[in-house]
PDB file of C-alpha atoms in Angstrom:
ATOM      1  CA  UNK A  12       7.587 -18.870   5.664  1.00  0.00           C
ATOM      2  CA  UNK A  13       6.963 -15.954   8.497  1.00  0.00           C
ATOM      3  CA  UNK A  14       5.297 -12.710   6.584  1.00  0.00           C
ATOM      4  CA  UNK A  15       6.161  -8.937   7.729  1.00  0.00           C
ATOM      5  CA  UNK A  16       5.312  -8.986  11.459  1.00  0.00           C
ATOM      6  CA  UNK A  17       4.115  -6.057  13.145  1.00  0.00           C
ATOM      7  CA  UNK A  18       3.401  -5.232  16.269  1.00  0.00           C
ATOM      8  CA  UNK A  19       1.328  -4.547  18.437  1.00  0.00           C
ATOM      9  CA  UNK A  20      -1.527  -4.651  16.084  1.00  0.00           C
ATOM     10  CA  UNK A  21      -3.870  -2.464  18.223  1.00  0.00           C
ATOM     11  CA  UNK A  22      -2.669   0.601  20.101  1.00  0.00           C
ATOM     12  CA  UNK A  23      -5.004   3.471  21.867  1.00  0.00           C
ATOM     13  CA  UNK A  24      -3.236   6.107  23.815  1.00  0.00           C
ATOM     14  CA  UNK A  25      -3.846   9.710  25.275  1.00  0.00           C
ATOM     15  CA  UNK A  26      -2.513  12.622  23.315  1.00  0.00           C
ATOM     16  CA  UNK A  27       1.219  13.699  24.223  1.00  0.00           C
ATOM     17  CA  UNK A  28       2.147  10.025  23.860  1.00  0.00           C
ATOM     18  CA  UNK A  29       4.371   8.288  22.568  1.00  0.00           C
ATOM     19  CA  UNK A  30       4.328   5.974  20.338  1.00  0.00           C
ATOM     20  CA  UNK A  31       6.611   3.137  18.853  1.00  0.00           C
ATOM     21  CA  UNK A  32       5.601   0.679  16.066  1.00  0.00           C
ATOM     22  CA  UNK A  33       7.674  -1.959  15.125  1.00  0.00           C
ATOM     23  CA  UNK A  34       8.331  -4.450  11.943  1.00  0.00           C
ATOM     24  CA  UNK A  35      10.352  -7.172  11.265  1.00  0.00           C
ATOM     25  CA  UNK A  36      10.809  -7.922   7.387  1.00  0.00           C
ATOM     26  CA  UNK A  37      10.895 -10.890   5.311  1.00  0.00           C
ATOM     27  CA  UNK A  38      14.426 -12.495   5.745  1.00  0.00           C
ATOM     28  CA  UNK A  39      16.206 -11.732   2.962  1.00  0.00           C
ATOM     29  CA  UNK A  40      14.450  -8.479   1.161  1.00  0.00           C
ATOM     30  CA  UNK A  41      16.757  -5.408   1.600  1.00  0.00           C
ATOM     31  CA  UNK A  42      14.123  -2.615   1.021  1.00  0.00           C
ATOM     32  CA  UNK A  43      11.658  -1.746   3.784  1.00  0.00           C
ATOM     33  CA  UNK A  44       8.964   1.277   3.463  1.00  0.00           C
ATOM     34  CA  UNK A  45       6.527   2.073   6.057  1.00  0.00           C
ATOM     35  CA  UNK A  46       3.218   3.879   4.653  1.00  0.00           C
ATOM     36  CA  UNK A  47       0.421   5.597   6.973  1.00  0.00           C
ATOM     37  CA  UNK A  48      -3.419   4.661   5.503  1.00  0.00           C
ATOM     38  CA  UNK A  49      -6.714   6.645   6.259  1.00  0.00           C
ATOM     39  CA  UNK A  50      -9.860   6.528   4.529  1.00  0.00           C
ATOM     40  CA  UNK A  51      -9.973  10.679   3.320  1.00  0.00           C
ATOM     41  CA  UNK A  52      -5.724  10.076   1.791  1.00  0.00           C
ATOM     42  CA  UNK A  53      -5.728   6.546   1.357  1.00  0.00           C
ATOM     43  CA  UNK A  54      -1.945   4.911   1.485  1.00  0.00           C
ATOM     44  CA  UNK A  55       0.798   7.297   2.303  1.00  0.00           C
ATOM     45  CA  UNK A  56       4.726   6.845   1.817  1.00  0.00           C
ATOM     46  CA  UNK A  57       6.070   7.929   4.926  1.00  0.00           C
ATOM     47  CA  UNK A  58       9.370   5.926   4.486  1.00  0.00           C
ATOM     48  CA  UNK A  59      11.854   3.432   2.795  1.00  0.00           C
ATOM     49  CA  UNK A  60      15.262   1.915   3.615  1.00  0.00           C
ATOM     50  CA  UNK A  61      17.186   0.225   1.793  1.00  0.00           C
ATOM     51  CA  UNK A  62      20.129  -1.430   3.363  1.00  0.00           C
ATOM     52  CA  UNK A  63      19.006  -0.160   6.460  1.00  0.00           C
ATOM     53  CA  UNK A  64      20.093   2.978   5.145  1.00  0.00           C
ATOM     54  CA  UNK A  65      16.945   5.496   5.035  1.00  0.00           C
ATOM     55  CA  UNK A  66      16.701   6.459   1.380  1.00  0.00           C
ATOM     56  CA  UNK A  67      13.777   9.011   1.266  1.00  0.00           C
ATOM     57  CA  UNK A  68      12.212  10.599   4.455  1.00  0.00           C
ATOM     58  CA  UNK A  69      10.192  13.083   2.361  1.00  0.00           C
ATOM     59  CA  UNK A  70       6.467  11.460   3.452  1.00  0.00           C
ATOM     60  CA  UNK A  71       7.354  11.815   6.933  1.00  0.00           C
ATOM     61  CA  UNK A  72       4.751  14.334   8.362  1.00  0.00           C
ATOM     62  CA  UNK A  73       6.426  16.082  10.716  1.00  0.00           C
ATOM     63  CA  UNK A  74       9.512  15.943  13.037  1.00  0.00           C
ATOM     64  CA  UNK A  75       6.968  14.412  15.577  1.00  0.00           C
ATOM     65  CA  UNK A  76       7.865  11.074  13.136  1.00  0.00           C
ATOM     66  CA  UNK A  77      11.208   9.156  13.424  1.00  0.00           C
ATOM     67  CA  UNK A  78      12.299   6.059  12.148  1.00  0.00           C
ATOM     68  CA  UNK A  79      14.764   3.649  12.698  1.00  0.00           C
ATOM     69  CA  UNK A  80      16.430   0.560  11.138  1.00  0.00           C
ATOM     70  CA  UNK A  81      19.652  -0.830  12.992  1.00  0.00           C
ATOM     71  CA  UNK A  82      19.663  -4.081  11.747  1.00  0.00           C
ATOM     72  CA  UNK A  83      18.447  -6.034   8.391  1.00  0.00           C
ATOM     73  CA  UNK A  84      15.238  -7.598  10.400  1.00  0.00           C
ATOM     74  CA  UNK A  85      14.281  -4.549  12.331  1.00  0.00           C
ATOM     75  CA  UNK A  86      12.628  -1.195  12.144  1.00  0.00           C
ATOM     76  CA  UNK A  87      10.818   1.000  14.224  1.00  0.00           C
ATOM     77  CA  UNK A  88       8.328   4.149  13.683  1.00  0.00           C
ATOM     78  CA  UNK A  89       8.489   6.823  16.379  1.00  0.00           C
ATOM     79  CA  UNK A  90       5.418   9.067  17.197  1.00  0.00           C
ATOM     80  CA  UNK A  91       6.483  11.606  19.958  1.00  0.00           C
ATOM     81  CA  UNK A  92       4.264  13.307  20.923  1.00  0.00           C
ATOM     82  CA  UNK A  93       1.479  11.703  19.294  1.00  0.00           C
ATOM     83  CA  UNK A  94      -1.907  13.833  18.248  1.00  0.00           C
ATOM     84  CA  UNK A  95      -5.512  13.052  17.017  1.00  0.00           C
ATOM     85  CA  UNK A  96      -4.464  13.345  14.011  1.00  0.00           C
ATOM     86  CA  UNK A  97      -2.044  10.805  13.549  1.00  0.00           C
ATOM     87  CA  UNK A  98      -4.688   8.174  13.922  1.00  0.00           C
ATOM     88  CA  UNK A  99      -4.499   5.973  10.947  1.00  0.00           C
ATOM     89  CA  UNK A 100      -3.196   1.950  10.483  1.00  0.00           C
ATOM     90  CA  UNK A 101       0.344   1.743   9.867  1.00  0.00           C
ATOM     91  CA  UNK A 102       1.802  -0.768   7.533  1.00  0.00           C
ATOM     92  CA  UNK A 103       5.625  -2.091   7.325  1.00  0.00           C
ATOM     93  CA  UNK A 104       6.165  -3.686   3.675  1.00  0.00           C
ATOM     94  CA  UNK A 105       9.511  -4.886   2.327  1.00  0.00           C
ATOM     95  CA  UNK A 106      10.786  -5.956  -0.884  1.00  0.00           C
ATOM     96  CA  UNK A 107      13.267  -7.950  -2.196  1.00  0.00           C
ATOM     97  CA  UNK A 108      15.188  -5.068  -3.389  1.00  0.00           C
ATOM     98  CA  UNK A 109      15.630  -1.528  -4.821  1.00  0.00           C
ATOM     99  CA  UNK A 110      15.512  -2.844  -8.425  1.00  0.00           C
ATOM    100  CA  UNK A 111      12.372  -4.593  -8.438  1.00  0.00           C
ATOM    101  CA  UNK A 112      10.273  -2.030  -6.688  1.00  0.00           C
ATOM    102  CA  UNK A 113       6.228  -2.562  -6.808  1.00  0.00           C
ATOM    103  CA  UNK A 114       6.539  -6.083  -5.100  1.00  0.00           C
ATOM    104  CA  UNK A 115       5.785  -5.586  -1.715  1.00  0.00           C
ATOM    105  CA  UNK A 116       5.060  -7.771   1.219  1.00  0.00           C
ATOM    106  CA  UNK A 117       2.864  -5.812   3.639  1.00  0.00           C
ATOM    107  CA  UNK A 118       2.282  -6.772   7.450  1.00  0.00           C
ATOM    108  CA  UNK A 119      -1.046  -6.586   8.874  1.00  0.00           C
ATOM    109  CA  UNK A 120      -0.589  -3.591  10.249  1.00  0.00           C
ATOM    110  CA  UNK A 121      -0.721  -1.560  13.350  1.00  0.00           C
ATOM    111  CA  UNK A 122      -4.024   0.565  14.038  1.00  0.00           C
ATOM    112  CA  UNK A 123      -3.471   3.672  16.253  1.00  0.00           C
ATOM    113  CA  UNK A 124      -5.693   5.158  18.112  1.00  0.00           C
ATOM    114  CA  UNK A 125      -4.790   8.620  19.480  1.00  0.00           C
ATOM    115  CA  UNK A 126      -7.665  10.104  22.085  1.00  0.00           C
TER     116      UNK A 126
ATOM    117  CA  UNK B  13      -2.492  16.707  -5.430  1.00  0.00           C
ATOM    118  CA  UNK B  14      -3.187  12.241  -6.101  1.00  0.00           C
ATOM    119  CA  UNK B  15      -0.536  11.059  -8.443  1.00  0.00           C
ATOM    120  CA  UNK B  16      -2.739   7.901  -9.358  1.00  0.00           C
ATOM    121  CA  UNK B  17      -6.626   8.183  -9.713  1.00  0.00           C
ATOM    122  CA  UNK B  18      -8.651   5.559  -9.509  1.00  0.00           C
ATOM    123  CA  UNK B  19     -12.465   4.608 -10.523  1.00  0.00           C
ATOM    124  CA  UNK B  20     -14.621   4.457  -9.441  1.00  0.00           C
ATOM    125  CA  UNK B  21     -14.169   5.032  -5.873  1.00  0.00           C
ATOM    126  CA  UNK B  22     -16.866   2.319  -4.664  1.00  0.00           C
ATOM    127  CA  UNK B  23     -18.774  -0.104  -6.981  1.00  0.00           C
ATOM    128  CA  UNK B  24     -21.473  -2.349  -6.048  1.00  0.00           C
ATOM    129  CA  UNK B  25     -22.788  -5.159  -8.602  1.00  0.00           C
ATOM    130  CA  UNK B  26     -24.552  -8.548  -8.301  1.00  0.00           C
ATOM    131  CA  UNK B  27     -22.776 -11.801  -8.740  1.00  0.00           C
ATOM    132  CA  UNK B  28     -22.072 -12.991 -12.063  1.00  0.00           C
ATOM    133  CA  UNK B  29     -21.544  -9.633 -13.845  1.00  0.00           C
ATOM    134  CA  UNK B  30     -18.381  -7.717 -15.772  1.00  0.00           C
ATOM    135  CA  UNK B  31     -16.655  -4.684 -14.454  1.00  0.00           C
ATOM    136  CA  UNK B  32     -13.894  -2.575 -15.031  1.00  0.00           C
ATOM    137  CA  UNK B  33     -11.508  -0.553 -12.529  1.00  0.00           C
ATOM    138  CA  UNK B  34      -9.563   2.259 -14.071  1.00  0.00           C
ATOM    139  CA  UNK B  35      -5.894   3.639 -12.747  1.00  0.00           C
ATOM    140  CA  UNK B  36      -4.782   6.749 -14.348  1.00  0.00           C
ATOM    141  CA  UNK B  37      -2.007   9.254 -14.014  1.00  0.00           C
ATOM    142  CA  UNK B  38      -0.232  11.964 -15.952  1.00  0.00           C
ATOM    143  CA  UNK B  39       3.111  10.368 -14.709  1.00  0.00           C
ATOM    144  CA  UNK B  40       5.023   7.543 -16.720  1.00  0.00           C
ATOM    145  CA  UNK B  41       5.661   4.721 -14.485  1.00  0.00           C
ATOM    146  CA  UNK B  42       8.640   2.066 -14.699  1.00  0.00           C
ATOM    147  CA  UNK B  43       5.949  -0.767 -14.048  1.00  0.00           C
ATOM    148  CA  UNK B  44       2.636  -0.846 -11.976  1.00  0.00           C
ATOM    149  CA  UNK B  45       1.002  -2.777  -9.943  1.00  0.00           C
ATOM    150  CA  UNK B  46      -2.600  -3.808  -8.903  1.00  0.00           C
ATOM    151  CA  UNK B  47      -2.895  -4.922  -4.922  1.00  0.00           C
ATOM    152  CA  UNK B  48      -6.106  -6.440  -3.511  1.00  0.00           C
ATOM    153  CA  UNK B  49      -6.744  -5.360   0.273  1.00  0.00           C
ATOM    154  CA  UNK B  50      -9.432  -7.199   2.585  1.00  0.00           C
ATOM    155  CA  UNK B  51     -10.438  -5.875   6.177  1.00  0.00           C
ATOM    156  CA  UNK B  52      -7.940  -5.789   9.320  1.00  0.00           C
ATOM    157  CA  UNK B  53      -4.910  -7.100   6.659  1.00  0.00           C
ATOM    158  CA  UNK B  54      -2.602  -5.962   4.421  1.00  0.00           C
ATOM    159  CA  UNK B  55      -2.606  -5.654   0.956  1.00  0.00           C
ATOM    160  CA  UNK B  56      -1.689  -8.355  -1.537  1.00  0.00           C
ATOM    161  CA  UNK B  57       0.136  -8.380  -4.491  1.00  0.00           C
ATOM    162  CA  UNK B  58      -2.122  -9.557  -7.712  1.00  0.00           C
ATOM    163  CA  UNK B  59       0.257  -8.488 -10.724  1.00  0.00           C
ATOM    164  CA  UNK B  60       2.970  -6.672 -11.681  1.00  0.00           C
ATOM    165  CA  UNK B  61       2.873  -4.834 -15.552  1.00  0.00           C
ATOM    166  CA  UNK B  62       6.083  -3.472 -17.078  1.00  0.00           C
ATOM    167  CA  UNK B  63       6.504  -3.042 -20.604  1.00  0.00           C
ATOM    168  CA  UNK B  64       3.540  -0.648 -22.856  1.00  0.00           C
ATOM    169  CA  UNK B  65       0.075  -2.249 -24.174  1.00  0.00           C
ATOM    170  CA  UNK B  66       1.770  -5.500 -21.806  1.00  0.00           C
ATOM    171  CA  UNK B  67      -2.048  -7.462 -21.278  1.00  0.00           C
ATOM    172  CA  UNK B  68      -2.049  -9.945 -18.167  1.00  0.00           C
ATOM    173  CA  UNK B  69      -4.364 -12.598 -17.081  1.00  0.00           C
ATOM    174  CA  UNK B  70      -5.115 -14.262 -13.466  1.00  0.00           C
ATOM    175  CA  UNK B  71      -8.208 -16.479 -13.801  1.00  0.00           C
ATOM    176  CA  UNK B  72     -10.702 -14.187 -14.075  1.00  0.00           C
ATOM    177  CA  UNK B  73      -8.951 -10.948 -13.791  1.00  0.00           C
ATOM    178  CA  UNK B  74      -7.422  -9.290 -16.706  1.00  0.00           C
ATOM    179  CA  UNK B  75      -5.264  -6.492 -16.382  1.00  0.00           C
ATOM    180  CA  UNK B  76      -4.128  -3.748 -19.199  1.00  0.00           C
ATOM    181  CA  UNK B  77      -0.968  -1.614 -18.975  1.00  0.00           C
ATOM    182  CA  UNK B  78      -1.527   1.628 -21.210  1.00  0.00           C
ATOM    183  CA  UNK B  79       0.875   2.163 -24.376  1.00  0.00           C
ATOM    184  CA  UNK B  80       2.019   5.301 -22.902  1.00  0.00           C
ATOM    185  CA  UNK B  81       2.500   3.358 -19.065  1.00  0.00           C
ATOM    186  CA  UNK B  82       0.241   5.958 -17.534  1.00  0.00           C
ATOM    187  CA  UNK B  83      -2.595   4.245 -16.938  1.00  0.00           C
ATOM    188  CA  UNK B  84      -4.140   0.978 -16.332  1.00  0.00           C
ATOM    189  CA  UNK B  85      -7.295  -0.914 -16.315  1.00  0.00           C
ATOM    190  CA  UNK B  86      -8.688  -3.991 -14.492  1.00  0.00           C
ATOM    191  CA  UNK B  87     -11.505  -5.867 -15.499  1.00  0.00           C
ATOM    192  CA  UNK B  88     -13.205  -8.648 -14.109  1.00  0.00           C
ATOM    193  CA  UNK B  89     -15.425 -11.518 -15.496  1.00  0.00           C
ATOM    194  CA  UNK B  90     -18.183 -13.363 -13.949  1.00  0.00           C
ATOM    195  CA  UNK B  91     -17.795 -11.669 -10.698  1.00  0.00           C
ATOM    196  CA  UNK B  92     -18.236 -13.784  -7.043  1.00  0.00           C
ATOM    197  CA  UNK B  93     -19.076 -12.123  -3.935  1.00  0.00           C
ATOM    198  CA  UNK B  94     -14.940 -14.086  -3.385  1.00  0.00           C
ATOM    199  CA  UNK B  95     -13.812 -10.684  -5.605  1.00  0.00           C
ATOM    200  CA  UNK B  96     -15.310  -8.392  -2.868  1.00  0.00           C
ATOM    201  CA  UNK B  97     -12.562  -6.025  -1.586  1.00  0.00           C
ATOM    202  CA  UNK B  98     -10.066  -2.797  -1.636  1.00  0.00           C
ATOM    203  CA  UNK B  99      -8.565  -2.739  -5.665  1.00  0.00           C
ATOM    204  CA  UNK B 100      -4.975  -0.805  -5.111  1.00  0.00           C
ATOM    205  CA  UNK B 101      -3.337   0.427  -7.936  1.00  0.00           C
ATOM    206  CA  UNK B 102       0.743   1.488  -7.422  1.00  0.00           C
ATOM    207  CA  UNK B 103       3.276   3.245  -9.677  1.00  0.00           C
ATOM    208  CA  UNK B 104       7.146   3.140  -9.308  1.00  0.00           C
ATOM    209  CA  UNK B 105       8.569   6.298  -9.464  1.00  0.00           C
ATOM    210  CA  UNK B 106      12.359   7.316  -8.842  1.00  0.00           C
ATOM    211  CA  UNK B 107      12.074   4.086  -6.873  1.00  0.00           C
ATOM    212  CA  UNK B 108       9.155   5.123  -5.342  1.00  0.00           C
ATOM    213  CA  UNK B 109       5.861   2.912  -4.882  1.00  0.00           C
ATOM    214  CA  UNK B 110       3.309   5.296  -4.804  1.00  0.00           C
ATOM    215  CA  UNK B 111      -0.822   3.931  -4.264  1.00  0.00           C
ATOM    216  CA  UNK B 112      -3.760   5.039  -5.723  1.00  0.00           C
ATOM    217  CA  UNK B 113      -7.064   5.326  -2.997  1.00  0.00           C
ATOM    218  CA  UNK B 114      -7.920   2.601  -4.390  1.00  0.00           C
ATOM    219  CA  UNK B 115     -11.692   1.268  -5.761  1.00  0.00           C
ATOM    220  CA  UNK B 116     -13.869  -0.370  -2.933  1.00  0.00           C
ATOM    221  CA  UNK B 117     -15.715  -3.275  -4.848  1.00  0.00           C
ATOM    222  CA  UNK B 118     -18.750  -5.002  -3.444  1.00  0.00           C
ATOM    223  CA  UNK B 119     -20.240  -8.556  -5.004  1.00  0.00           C
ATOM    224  CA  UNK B 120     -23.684  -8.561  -3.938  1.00  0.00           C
ATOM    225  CA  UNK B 121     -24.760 -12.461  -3.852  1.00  0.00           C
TER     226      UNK B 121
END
């Protein structure tokens, strides 16, 4: 059975950038969350749908950050413009669904590398 | 302000000894859950603890859901340079998963 794909797994770009992160869930799980992790704050919470429906934004940084879920097998994180700072590996998870949280599928990620 | 702590933050022992990772957090959780994390992937699911005092066991890997489902503990026996890796702990909260830094564990052969 596929996993959470991501893609692209690597990404370096110039500040001012932007840039667009994609994940396709496990067929079948109805929750997706997207979380941000660096070394100094470990594993953030940026996002989660469920349903597609975004159900709490809060973790999202700024309004640099967007995210996007039109269909059951696809989401998308939006950096524009992107900044130093928002160097990190970014990791799509999804679940099977909103009442049996805590068992998540992660993908292996998307490291960003903003110059 | 971390919701979960965890210790230690790094741990480095020889092959063949105990250990235990702690999870704490002044929050009740609805269940918790420990992750294991290796370089370049994403992390893994190990267990999943629900209910108070609620002891599990994976092979070598026992893990301990406080009575008051604040805090946890992981402990390892015998451990293999195999164990080496990033320990997550996660809370749900309001439907939440929230992670803990997590505890960097090295098995020195």
């Amino acid at each position: 059975d596929a996993g959470v794909i991501q893609s692209p797994r690597h990404e370096v770009t110039e500040m001012g950038q932007e840039v667009t992160l994609r994940c396709k869930p496990i067929s079948g799980h109805n929750s997706l969350f997207w979380y941000r992790q660096t070394m100094m704050r470990g594993l953030e919470l940026l996002i989660y749908f469920n349903n597609n429906v975004p159900i709490d934004d809060s973790g999202m940084p700024e309004d640099r950050f967007s995210a996007k879920m039109p269909n059951a097998s696809f989401s998308t994180l939006k950096i524009q413009p992107s900044e130093p700072r928002d160097s990190a590996v970014y990791f799509c998870a999804s679940s099977v669904g909103r009442w049996s949280p805590g068992e998540l599928f992660f993908g292996e990620g998307s490291r960003l590398t903003v110059l | 302000t971390q919701l979960l702590e965890q210790s230690p933050q790094f741990l480095s022992i020889q092959e063949g000894e105990n250990l235990t990772v702690y999870c704490n957090s002044s929050s009740v959780f609805s269940s918790l859950q420990w992750y294991r994390q290796e370089p370049g992937e994403g992390p893994v699911l190990l267990v999943t603890v629900v209910t108070g005092g609620e002891v599990k066991k994976l092979k070598r890997l026992t893990f301990q859901f406080g009575d008051a489902r604040k805090d946890s503990s992981l402990h390892i026996t015998a451990a293999q340079p195999g164990d080496t890796g990033l320990y997550l702990c996660a809370g749900t909260l309001d439907d939440k998963i929230i992670f803990g830094k997590g505890t960097r564990l090295h098995i020195l052969p």
